[in-house]
Coordinates of C-alpha atoms in Angstrom, one line a residue:
X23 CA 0.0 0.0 0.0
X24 CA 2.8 2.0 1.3
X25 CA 5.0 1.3 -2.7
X26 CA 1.6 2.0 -4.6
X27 CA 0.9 5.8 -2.9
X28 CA 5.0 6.7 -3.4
X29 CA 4.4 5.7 -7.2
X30 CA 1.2 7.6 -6.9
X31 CA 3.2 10.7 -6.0
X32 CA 5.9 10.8 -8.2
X33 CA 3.6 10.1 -11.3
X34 CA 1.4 13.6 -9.7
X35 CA 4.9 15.0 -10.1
X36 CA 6.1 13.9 -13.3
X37 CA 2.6 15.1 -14.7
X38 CA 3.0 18.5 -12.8
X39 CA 6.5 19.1 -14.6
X40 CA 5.4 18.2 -17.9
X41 CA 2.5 20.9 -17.4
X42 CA 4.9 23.4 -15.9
X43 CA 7.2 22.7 -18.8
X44 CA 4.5 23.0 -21.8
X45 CA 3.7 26.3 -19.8
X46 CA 6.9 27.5 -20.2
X47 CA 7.6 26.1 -23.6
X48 CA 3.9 28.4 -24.7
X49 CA 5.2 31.1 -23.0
X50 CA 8.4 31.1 -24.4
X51 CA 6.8 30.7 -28.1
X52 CA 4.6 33.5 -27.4
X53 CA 7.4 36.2 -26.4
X54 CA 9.5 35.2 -29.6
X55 CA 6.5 35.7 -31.7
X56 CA 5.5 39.0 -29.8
X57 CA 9.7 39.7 -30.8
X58 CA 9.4 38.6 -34.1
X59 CA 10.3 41.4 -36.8
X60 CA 11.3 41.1 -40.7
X61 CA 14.0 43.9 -39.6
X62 CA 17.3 42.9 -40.7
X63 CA 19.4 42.1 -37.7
X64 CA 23.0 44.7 -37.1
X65 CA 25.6 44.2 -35.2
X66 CA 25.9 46.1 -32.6
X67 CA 22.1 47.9 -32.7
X68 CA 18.9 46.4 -30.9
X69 CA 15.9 46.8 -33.3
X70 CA 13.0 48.6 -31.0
X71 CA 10.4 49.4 -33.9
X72 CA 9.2 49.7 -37.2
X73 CA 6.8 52.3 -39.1
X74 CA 3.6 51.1 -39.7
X75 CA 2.6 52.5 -43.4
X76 CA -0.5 53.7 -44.2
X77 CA -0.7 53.3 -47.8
X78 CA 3.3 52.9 -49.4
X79 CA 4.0 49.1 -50.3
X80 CA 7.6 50.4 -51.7
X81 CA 9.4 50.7 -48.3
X82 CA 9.7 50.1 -44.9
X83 CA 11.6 52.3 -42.0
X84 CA 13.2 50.7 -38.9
X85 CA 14.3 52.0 -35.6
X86 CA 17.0 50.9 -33.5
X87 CA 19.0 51.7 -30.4
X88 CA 20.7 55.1 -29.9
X89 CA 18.6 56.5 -32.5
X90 CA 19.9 54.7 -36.0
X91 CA 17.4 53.9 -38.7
X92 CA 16.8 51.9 -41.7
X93 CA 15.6 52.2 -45.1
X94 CA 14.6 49.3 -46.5
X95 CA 13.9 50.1 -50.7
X96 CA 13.0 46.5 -52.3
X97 CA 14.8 46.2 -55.3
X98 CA 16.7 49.1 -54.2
X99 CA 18.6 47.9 -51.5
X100 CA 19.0 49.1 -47.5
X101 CA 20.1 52.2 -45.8
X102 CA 21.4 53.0 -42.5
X103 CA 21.1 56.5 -41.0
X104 CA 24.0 57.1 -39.2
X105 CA 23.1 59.9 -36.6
X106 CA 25.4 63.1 -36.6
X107 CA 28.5 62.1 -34.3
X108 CA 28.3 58.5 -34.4
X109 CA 30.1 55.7 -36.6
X110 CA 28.3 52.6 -38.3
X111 CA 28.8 49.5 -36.6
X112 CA 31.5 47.5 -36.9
X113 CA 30.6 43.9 -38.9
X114 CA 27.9 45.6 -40.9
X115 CA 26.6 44.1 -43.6
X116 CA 28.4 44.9 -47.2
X117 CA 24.9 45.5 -49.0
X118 CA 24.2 48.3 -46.4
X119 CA 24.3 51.3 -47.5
X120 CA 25.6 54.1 -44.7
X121 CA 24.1 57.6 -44.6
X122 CA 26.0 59.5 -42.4
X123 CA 23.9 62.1 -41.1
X124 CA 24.1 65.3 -41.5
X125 CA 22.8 65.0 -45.2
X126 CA 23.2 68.8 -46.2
X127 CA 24.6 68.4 -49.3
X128 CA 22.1 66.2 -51.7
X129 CA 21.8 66.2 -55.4
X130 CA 18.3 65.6 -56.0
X131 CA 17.6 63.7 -59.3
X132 CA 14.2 62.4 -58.4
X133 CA 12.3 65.5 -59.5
X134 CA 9.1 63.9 -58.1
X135 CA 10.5 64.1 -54.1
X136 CA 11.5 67.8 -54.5
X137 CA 7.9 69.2 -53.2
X138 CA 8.3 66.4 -50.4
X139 CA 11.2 68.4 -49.5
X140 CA 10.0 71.7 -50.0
X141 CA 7.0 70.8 -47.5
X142 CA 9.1 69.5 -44.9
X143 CA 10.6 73.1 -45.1
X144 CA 14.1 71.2 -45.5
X145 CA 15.5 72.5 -49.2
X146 CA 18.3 73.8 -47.5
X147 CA 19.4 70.1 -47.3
X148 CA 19.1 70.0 -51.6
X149 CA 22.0 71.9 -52.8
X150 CA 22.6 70.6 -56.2
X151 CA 19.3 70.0 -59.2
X152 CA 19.4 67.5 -62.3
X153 CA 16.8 70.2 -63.6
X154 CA 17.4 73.5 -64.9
X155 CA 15.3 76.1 -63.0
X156 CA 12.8 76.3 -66.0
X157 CA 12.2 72.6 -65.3
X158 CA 10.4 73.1 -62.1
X159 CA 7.0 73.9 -61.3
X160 CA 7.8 73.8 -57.6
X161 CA 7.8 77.3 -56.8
X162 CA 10.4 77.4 -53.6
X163 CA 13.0 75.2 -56.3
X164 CA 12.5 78.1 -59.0
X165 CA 13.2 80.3 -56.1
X166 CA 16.1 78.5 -54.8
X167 CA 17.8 77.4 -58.2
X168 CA 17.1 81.8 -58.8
X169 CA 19.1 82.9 -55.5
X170 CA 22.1 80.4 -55.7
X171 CA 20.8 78.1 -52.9
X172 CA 20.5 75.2 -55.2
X173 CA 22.6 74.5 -58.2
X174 CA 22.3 72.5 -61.5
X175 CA 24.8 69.8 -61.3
X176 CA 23.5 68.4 -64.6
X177 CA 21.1 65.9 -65.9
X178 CA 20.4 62.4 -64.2
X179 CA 22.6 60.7 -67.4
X180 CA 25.2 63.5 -66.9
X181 CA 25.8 64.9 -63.6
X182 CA 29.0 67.0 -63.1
X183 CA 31.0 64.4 -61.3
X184 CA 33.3 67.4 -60.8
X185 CA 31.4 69.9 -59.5
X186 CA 29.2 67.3 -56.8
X187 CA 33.0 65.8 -55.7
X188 CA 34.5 69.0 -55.0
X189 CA 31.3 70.8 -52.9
X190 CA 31.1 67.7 -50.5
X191 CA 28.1 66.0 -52.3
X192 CA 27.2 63.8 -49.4
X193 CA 24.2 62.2 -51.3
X194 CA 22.9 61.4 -54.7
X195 CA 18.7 61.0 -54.8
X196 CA 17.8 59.5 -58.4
X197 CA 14.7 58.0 -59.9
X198 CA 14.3 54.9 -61.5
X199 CA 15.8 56.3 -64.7
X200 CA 19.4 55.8 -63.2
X201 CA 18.5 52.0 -63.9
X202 CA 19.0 52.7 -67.6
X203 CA 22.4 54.2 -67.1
X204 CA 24.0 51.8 -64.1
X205 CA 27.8 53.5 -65.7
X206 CA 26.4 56.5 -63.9
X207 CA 25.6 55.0 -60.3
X208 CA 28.0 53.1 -60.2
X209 CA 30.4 56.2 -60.8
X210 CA 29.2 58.2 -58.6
X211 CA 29.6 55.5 -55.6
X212 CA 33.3 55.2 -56.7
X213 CA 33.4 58.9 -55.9
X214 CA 32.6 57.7 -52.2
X215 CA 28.3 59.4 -52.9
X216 CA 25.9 57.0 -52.0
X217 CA 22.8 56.7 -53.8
X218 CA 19.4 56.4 -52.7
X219 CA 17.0 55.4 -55.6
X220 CA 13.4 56.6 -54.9
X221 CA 10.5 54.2 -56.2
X222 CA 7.7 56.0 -55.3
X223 CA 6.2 55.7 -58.6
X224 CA 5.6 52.7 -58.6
X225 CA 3.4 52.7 -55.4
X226 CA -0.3 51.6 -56.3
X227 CA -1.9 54.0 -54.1
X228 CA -1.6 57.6 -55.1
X229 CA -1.0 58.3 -51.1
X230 CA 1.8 55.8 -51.3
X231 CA 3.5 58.3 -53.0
X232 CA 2.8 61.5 -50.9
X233 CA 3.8 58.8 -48.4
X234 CA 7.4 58.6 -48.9
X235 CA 7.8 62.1 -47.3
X236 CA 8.5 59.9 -44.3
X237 CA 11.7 58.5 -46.2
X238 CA 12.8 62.0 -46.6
X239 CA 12.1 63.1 -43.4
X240 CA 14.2 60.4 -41.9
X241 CA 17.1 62.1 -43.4
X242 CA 16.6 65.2 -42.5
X243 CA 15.2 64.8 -39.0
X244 CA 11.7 65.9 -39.7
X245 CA 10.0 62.6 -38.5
X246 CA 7.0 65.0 -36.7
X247 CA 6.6 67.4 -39.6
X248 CA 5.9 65.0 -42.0
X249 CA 3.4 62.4 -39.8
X250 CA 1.7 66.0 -39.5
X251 CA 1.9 66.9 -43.1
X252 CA 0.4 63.3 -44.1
X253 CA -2.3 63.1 -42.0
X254 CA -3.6 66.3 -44.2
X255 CA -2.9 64.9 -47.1
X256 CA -4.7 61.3 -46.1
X257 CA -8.0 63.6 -44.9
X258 CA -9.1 63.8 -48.3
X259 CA -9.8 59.8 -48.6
X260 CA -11.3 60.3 -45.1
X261 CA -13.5 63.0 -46.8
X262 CA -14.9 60.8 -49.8
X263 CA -15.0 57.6 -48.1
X264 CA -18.5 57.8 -47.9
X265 CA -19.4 59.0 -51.7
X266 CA -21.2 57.1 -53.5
X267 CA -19.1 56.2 -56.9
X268 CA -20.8 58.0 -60.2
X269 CA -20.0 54.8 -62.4
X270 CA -18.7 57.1 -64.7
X271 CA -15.8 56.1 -66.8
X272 CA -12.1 58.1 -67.7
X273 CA -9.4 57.8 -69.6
X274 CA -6.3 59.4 -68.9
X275 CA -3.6 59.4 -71.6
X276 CA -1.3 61.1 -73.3
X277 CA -0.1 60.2 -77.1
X278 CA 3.2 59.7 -77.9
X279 CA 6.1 60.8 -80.7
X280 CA 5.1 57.6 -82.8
X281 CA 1.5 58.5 -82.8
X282 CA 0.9 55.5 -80.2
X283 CA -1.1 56.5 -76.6
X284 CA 0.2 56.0 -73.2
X285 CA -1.9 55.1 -70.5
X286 CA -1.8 53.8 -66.9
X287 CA -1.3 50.4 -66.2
X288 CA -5.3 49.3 -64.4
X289 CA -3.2 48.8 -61.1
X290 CA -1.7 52.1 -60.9
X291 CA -1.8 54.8 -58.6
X292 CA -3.6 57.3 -61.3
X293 CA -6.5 54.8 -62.2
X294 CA -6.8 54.6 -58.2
X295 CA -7.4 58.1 -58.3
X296 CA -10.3 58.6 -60.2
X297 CA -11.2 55.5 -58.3
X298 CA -11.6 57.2 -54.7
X299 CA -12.6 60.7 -56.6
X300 CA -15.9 58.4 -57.7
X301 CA -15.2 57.3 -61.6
X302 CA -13.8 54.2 -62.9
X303 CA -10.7 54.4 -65.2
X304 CA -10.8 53.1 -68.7
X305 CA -8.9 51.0 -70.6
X306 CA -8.5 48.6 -68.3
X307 CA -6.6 45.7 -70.8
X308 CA -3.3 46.3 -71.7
X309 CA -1.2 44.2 -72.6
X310 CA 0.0 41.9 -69.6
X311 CA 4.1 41.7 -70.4
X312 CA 4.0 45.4 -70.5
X313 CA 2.0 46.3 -67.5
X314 CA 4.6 44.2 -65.5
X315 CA 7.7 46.1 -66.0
X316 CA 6.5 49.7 -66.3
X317 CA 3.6 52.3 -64.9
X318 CA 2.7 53.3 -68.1
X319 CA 1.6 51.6 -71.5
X320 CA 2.2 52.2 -74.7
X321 CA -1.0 50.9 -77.2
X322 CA -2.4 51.8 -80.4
X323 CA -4.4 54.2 -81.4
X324 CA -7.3 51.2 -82.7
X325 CA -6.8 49.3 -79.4
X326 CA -7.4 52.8 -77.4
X327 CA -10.0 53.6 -79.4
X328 CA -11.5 50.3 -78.9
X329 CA -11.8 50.2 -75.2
X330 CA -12.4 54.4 -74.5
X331 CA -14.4 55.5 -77.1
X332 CA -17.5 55.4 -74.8
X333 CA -15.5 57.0 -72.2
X334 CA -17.4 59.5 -70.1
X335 CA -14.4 62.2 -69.6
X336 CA -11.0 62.4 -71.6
X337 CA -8.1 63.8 -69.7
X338 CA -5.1 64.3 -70.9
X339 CA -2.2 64.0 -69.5
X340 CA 0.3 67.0 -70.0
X341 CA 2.9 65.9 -67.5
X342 CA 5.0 63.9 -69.7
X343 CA 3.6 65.4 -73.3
X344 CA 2.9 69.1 -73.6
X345 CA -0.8 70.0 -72.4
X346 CA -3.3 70.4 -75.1
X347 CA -5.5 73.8 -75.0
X348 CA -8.0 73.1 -77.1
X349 CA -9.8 70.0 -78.4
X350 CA -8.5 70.8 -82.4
X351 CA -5.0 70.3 -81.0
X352 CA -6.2 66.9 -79.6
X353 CA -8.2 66.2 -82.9
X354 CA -5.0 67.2 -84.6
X355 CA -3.0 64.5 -82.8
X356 CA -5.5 61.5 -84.8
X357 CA -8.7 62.7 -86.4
X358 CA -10.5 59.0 -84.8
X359 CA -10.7 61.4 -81.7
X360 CA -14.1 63.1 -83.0
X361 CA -15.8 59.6 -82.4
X362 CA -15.6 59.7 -78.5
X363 CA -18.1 60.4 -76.2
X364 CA -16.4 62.5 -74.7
X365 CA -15.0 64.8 -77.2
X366 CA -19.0 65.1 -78.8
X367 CA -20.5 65.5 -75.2
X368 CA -17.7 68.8 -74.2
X369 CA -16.1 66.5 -71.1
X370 CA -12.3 67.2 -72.2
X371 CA -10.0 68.1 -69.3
X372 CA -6.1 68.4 -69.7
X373 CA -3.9 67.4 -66.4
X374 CA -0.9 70.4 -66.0
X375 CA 3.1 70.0 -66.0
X376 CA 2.7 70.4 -62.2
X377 CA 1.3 67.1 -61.9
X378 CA 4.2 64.5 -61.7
X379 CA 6.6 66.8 -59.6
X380 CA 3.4 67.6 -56.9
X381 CA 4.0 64.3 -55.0
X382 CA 3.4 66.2 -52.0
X383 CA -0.6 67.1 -52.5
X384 CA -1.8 63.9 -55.0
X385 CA -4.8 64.5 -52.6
X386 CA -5.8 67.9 -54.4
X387 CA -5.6 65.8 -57.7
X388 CA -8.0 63.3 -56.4
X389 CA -10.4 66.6 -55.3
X390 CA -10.0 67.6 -58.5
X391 CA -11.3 64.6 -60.4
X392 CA -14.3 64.4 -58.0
X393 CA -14.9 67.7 -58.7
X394 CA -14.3 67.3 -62.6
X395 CA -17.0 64.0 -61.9
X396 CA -20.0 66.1 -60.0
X397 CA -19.8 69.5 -62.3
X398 CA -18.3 71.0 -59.2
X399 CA -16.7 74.9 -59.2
X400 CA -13.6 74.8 -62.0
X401 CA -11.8 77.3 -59.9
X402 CA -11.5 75.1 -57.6
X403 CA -9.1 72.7 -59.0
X404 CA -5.5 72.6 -58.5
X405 CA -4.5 70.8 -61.8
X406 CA -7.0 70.5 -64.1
X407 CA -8.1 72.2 -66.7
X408 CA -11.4 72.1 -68.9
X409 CA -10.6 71.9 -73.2
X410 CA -13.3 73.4 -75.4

């Protein structure tokens, strides 16, 4: 009796170990998934965070210790922050990319993320331009490019290595174009200028790419300005969430040297647009090898035709072409023009120059097209403009 109650216990206590230990075991599962992060580990820094974006898929910003950050740029590569006075860390990965802060001498190529830094109120950190000062339509660039502030350093393909060497060029901004002269990047790293490549056009959501004033702001220490600045911007889907979608269609295009016209690929930020502004965007088949490697799409004239003669509103798109003022300059550009709804019911709009380099208020683009959609008040837009 005495054997069978001692075997008794220590089976109670064998089972009470094993519970204790699948406690444990849980718990310990639950604090590395409560730990668990797709921030690339450094040595030497303890990730403590990572920005939650709203609408940019093109990105991602993580904090660490002692105030470093990084900028992860898919298909781009990573970027560490290096706060003023500090060093990177020692066993750092090769495909890092340090930016040793302060970054006050930049040579902004990516003409789209000048009005992100013109609204931070941080141009002082741009001192060199790829664009002329007739190039801009950002007003506080004309100014700054007029008064000395800001210097053309020439184009993206042909920057004055020189010149950006010799005035302590400490960064090098560039679009996606630089990918179609790598000679380029790749001399300006041997230099010792790192290069950030901006992708913010290929972001979906048009507040993707006001988004990426967050990037920007990293670099120049403006974290609070530009949460601030966003939150504006992302009022206006706030403000239309609730409209009911008109159903009606647009097509926004432009038509090209060769006579062929250049749309939006259905998936990008543009067609998302007119989406939240209450339309629905037009053509919406392109052809699928294309529409995988670029934003816009080149098609005929008879496929355009095909899929947008019925459309409800025409606008064009004068941001890459120059804007049409009247519809005879449109009818001038292919005669198969007078067929469209649009052009026979008086609903053709042109999209300004401004366009593509205002990154920073996409949102007054979207107002515009709801306005454009409802008959609202003309002189209200920002952008567009009504062709008779």
């Amino acid at each position: 009796m005495k054997e069978r109650s001692i075997r008794t216990l220590w089976l109670s206590l064998l089972m009470v170990c094993f519970f204790v230990a699948g406690i444990f075991s849980i718990s310990m599962n639950v604090k590395a998934a409560d730990t668990d992060s797709s921030a690339p580990e450094i040595p030497g820094l303890t990730f403590e965070s990572e920005m939650q974006n709203d609408f940019a898929e093109c990105f991602h910003i993580y904090y660490y210790n002692d105030d470093y950050t990084l900028i992860d740029v898919p298909d781009s590569g990573q970027f560490l922050l290096v706060p003023e006075g500090k060093t990177a860390p020692d066993g750092l990965d090769s495909d890092i990319v340090v930016l040793q802060k302060p970054l006050d001498n930049i040579y902004l190529a990516a003409t789209s993320a000048m009005s992100l830094f013109s609204s931070l109120d941080a141009l002082d950190n741009i001192k060199f331009s790829s664009l002329q000062e007739s190039g801009w339509y950002v007003e506080a660039a004309k100014q700054a490019m007029e008064d000395g502030s800001i210097v053309f350093a020439g184009k993206y393909s042909e920057p004055d290595y020189e010149l950006l060497v010799n005035s302590g060029c400490n960064l090098a901004i560039e679009s996606t174009m630089i990918l179609h002269t790598p000679k380029v990047q790749e001399m300006i790293e041997q230099m010792g200028i790192p290069v950030f490549t901006d992708r913010s056009s290929y972001e979906n959501h048009p507040l993707g790419r006001t988004e990426w004033i967050k990037v920007y702001a990293e670099m120049v220490d403006k974290r609070d300005e530009a949460k601030a600045f966003f939150d504006e911007q992302a009022k206006v889907i706030l403000d239309l969430k609730d409209f009911k979608n008109t159903e009606k269609t647009v097509a926004f295009f432009y038509i090209s040297s060769d006579g062929s016209v250049v749309v939006r690929k259905p998936t990008d930020y543009v067609p998302k647009m007119i989406e939240i502004a209450g339309g629905r965007y037009v053509p919406t088949q392109v052809d699928s090898e294309e529409e995988t490697k670029r934003s816009s799409v080149p098609m005929t004239m008879e496929e355009f035709y095909t899929q947008a003669i019925d459309a409800d509103y025409l606008v064009y798109n004068g941001t890459i072409d120059d804007p049409i003022n009247s519809v005879d300059e449109l009818l001038q550009k292919s005669e198969l023009f007078a067929d469209f709804k649009a052009v026979k019911e008086g609903n053709v709009w042109c999209a300004g120059k401004y366009l593509y380099q205002a990154t920073d208020i996409v949102g007054n683009m979207i107002t515009d097209l709801h306005l454009m959609l409802t008959g609202g008040d003309e002189s209200q837009m920002t952008f567009m403009t009504k062709i008779d």
